[in-house]
Amino acid sequence: MRSIAVMNQKGGVGKTTSSVNLAAALARQGRRVCLMDLDPQGHASLHLGVEAGPDMASVYNVFTQETTLDHARQLIVDNLSLVPANIDLAAAEMELAGVQGREFFLRNAMKHWNEQKRFDYVIMDCPPSLGVLTINALTAASEVFIPLQPHFFALQGLSKLFETTALVTRRLNRDLRVTGIMLCLYESGTRLAADVVEDLRQFLRSSDAETPWSRAAIFKTRIRRNIKLAEAPGFGQSVLDYAPGSAGAVDYIEMAQEVLAMETGAVRSDVGSVSVMEPLRAAA
Ligand code: ADP
Ligand code: MG
């Protein structure tokens, strides 16, 4: 089971859009996928048409140990389920402050999924902060994907984010690795986007092999700016259902192929134009 935290403490970089549509694309490929909404704003839930009201079990009730992940989980479409969140989750941050072992709630709740290999993918949509909810995701996850919008300030804040993952690997979850960097809201052909990608590549290349991001790859697929991606949440559907064939759907399907290719590390020469991973530190 691969458990992936989609994380960036900046808002509006494409965490939720990527979590939802990647989850949907992986489910289409026959993988058993669970999307976990860890943002009190509940955007991933709303994106899939789920508004977690007061009488619906949500991830908040999992944190308070009133319920289990299995009970809170809802089937959305074939192979894709969701553990929803709503504004209640904002309280968890405060309620867990000072509680012993607060970093491990999610990891403990997911333990039997790991043991039973209940899913092929658990994708966690993190809130735009580095608080206790994100730390729970990082403690429970095996991998981190970082969505980035390649503009001038994109790399600012990245060092803080990397430091946090390093801290988590030292103290809480030794196996955690940053495996993928997703370029979202991409304006192809702009000089700036190319520069940012080049800076990022250099940074990763010059990183110590001991760091949890030393083997991070920049996905070859760039998620282009596409209006269908912004419209789909309003219809409570992934872009695959809302606008199949749109650039947004095509990009996330292609990125899912790269994610699948990581399972074996195999180059998928059998799928024509589909791009493959671009390991930055192939030699490492
Ligand atoms: P985050 O979860 O990091 O805050 P979102 O995924 O919610 O970011 O994206 C922020 C906003 O940008 C949302 O309104 C979303 O619909 C829109 N958006 C995200 N990715 C794209 C894209 N590739 N093209 C167009 N709009 C996008
Ligand atoms: Mg979000």
XYZ file of C-alpha atoms and ligand atoms in Angstrom:
312
model
C 0.000 0.000 0.000
C 1.377 3.389 -0.969
C 0.258 6.193 1.290
C 0.946 9.606 -0.144
C 0.675 12.953 1.628
C 0.027 15.755 -0.852
C 1.585 18.624 0.972
C 2.566 22.264 0.672
C 1.930 24.842 3.369
C 1.033 27.366 0.687
C -2.585 27.578 -0.331
C -3.778 27.599 -3.919
C -0.924 25.559 -5.378
C -3.064 22.612 -6.493
C -3.008 20.204 -3.528
C -6.710 19.472 -3.548
C -7.083 19.480 -7.321
C -4.170 17.058 -7.608
C -5.281 14.803 -4.733
C -8.797 14.412 -6.089
C -7.973 13.992 -9.752
C -4.946 11.792 -9.235
C -7.005 9.583 -6.917
C -9.739 9.379 -9.552
C -7.248 8.615 -12.317
C -5.574 5.847 -10.286
C -8.981 4.340 -9.501
C -9.773 4.335 -13.233
C -6.626 2.294 -13.713
C -8.079 -0.352 -11.434
C -6.171 0.568 -8.311
C -8.056 0.549 -5.004
C -7.835 4.132 -3.824
C -8.877 5.961 -0.682
C -8.739 9.737 -0.638
C -8.451 11.250 2.805
C -9.466 14.851 3.318
C -7.314 16.383 6.035
C -8.233 20.003 5.425
C -10.906 21.556 7.691
C -12.082 23.462 4.621
C -13.299 20.119 3.271
C -12.497 21.051 -0.319
C -11.600 17.533 -1.436
C -14.886 16.254 -0.003
C -16.898 18.986 -1.713
C -15.009 18.332 -4.944
C -16.442 14.815 -4.876
C -19.905 16.042 -3.958
C -19.728 15.205 -0.255
C -20.675 17.803 2.296
C -19.945 16.305 5.688
C -22.792 17.537 7.893
C -23.058 17.178 11.677
C -24.498 13.650 11.489
C -21.967 12.302 9.012
C -18.842 10.567 10.297
C -15.758 12.444 9.201
C -12.040 12.321 9.761
C -12.541 14.523 12.818
C -14.342 11.643 14.541
C -11.378 9.450 13.717
C -9.026 11.883 15.443
C -11.282 11.983 18.504
C -11.432 8.173 18.380
C -15.220 8.175 18.219
C -15.106 6.161 15.039
C -12.841 4.245 12.674
C -11.603 5.120 9.211
C -13.707 2.275 7.817
C -16.834 3.717 9.345
C -16.104 7.241 8.106
C -15.201 6.064 4.619
C -17.682 6.405 1.741
C -17.587 4.801 -1.676
C -17.666 7.477 -4.387
C -17.183 5.574 -7.633
C -15.701 2.170 -8.476
C -12.394 1.728 -6.637
C -12.497 5.210 -5.128
C -13.550 5.989 -1.591
C -13.324 9.113 0.495
C -12.862 9.857 4.169
C -14.492 13.284 4.315
C -13.650 16.313 6.418
C -15.479 19.424 7.429
C -14.932 22.457 9.612
C -15.090 20.309 12.776
C -11.557 19.280 11.933
C -10.343 22.788 12.740
C -10.958 21.957 16.390
C -8.700 18.905 16.247
C -5.673 21.146 15.955
C -6.468 22.699 19.342
C -7.879 19.626 21.016
C -4.795 17.608 20.216
C -2.380 20.255 21.452
C -0.588 18.833 24.463
C -1.997 15.324 23.982
C 0.684 12.655 24.223
C 1.274 10.871 20.957
C -0.826 13.344 18.992
C 1.373 12.872 15.931
C 0.380 9.194 15.669
C -3.418 9.250 15.595
C -3.709 8.776 11.866
C -0.896 6.268 11.668
C -2.579 4.167 14.340
C -5.962 4.484 12.662
C -4.425 3.296 9.374
C -2.445 0.442 10.852
C -4.880 -2.314 9.897
C -5.149 -0.945 6.352
C -1.409 -1.300 6.041
C -1.438 -4.786 7.509
C -4.320 -5.958 5.331
C -3.126 -4.029 2.268
C -6.667 -2.703 2.203
C -5.903 -0.210 -0.578
C -3.279 0.228 -3.229
C -3.216 3.983 -2.632
C -4.185 6.223 0.240
C -3.934 9.842 -0.836
C -4.021 12.494 1.853
C -4.984 16.040 0.949
C -3.188 18.178 3.542
C -4.246 21.600 4.807
C -2.145 24.674 3.944
C -0.143 24.610 7.169
C 2.504 22.584 8.926
C 0.362 21.940 11.996
C -0.670 18.760 13.733
C -2.908 17.558 10.871
C -0.080 17.738 8.343
C 2.291 16.121 10.841
C -0.212 13.293 11.260
C -0.285 12.826 7.504
C 3.517 12.762 7.314
C 3.723 10.295 10.187
C 1.192 7.989 8.530
C 2.498 8.314 4.968
C 5.234 6.516 3.136
C 5.617 9.226 0.501
C 5.158 12.947 -0.002
C 4.119 14.609 -3.225
C 4.612 18.357 -3.382
C 2.493 20.395 -5.777
C 4.130 23.632 -6.854
C 2.998 26.511 -8.934
C 6.112 27.552 -10.818
C 6.246 31.259 -10.206
C 8.950 33.452 -8.789
C 8.177 32.734 -5.127
C 7.550 29.027 -5.596
C 10.839 27.954 -4.087
C 10.485 30.220 -1.093
C 8.912 28.177 1.623
C 10.112 24.989 0.027
C 13.061 24.816 2.392
C 10.708 25.072 5.376
C 8.643 22.286 3.905
C 11.695 20.107 3.340
C 12.928 20.822 6.881
C 9.603 19.618 8.229
C 9.878 16.346 6.321
C 13.433 15.938 7.591
C 12.255 16.487 11.144
C 9.521 13.911 10.692
C 11.928 11.338 9.272
C 14.269 11.874 12.220
C 11.680 11.765 14.964
C 8.484 10.113 13.811
C 8.626 8.189 10.553
C 11.968 6.998 9.359
C 10.598 5.598 6.093
C 9.096 8.828 4.792
C 10.427 10.025 1.436
C 9.570 12.957 -0.785
C 9.116 11.119 -4.060
C 7.348 13.481 -6.417
C 7.135 17.146 -7.249
C 4.113 18.110 -9.286
C 4.152 21.253 -11.356
C 0.633 22.611 -11.338
C -1.063 25.592 -12.943
C 1.695 25.411 -15.493
C 2.018 28.052 -18.188
C 3.991 26.274 -20.841
C 6.345 28.306 -22.908
C 7.014 30.900 -20.263
C 10.583 31.619 -19.414
C 9.761 31.912 -15.737
C 8.308 28.414 -15.457
C 11.381 26.956 -17.127
C 13.678 28.915 -14.806
C 11.877 27.770 -11.690
C 12.063 24.146 -12.807
C 15.766 24.511 -13.504
C 16.386 26.063 -10.064
C 14.479 23.261 -8.444
C 16.424 20.652 -10.350
C 19.691 22.206 -9.254
C 18.556 22.332 -5.663
C 17.608 18.652 -5.688
C 20.843 17.665 -7.408
C 22.917 19.469 -4.829
C 21.045 17.925 -1.887
C 22.708 15.475 0.405
C 21.830 11.844 -0.317
C 20.749 11.420 3.318
C 17.891 13.872 3.019
C 14.371 12.493 2.549
C 14.050 14.412 -0.734
C 17.321 13.324 -2.302
C 15.506 10.987 -4.669
C 12.560 13.224 -5.385
C 11.621 13.374 -9.030
C 9.917 16.179 -10.839
C 7.012 14.589 -12.677
C 7.441 14.978 -16.402
C 3.760 15.647 -16.794
C 3.018 19.305 -16.195
C -0.518 20.088 -15.082
C -1.517 22.889 -17.387
C -3.816 25.678 -16.340
C -7.207 24.466 -17.509
C -10.579 25.966 -16.685
C -12.272 22.554 -16.488
C -10.146 21.781 -13.433
C -11.505 24.869 -11.714
C -15.092 24.132 -12.765
C -15.246 20.452 -11.801
C -15.523 20.978 -7.998
C -18.691 23.000 -8.526
C -20.251 19.913 -10.085
C -19.071 17.566 -7.348
C -17.073 15.459 -9.782
C -13.495 14.721 -10.642
C -12.370 16.248 -13.917
C -12.381 12.740 -15.404
C -16.143 12.585 -15.001
C -16.876 16.268 -15.492
C -14.821 16.881 -18.608
C -13.264 13.725 -20.018
C -10.907 14.601 -22.808
C -10.140 18.064 -21.434
C -6.509 19.062 -20.971
C -7.033 18.751 -17.220
C -8.267 15.162 -17.486
C -5.503 14.240 -19.918
C -2.805 15.705 -17.665
C -3.931 13.914 -14.521
C -4.331 10.606 -16.372
C -0.817 11.015 -17.697
C 0.524 11.888 -14.253
C -1.221 8.802 -12.847
C 0.718 6.735 -15.385
C 3.939 8.136 -13.985
C 2.797 7.362 -10.452
C 2.030 3.792 -11.503
C 5.392 3.483 -13.219
C 7.065 4.262 -9.883
C 5.605 1.013 -8.483
C 8.100 -1.015 -10.418
C 10.497 1.680 -11.492
C 9.818 0.334 -14.962
C 9.864 2.483 -18.039
C 6.446 2.123 -19.592
C 7.490 1.908 -23.180
C 4.237 0.050 -23.863
C 2.090 3.126 -23.481
C 3.195 5.236 -26.372
C 3.292 8.917 -25.602
C 2.957 8.509 -21.860
C 5.900 10.054 -20.156
C 8.009 8.335 -17.545
C 9.741 9.452 -14.423
C 12.682 11.704 -14.594
C 14.842 10.541 -11.726
C 16.970 13.453 -10.693
C 19.420 11.365 -8.877
C 19.441 8.200 -10.871
C 22.991 7.642 -9.796
C 22.277 8.070 -6.087
P -4.763 24.039 -2.704
O -5.489 22.789 -2.315
O -3.283 23.860 -2.732
O -5.175 25.210 -1.883
P -6.411 23.951 -5.070
O -6.200 22.624 -5.682
O -7.667 24.129 -4.278
O -5.147 24.388 -4.215
O -6.355 25.026 -6.237
C -6.573 26.407 -5.993
C -7.537 26.951 -7.020
O -6.982 26.853 -8.326
C -8.861 26.205 -7.070
O -9.884 27.114 -7.360
C -8.683 25.227 -8.227
O -9.914 24.902 -8.832
C -7.790 26.025 -9.151
N -6.876 25.173 -9.939
C -5.996 24.265 -9.448
N -5.273 23.717 -10.437
C -5.695 24.304 -11.602
C -5.316 24.181 -12.981
N -4.347 23.352 -13.370
N -5.963 24.944 -13.871
C -6.935 25.806 -13.482
N -7.321 25.969 -12.214
C -6.719 25.232 -11.269
Mg -6.745 22.412 -0.660
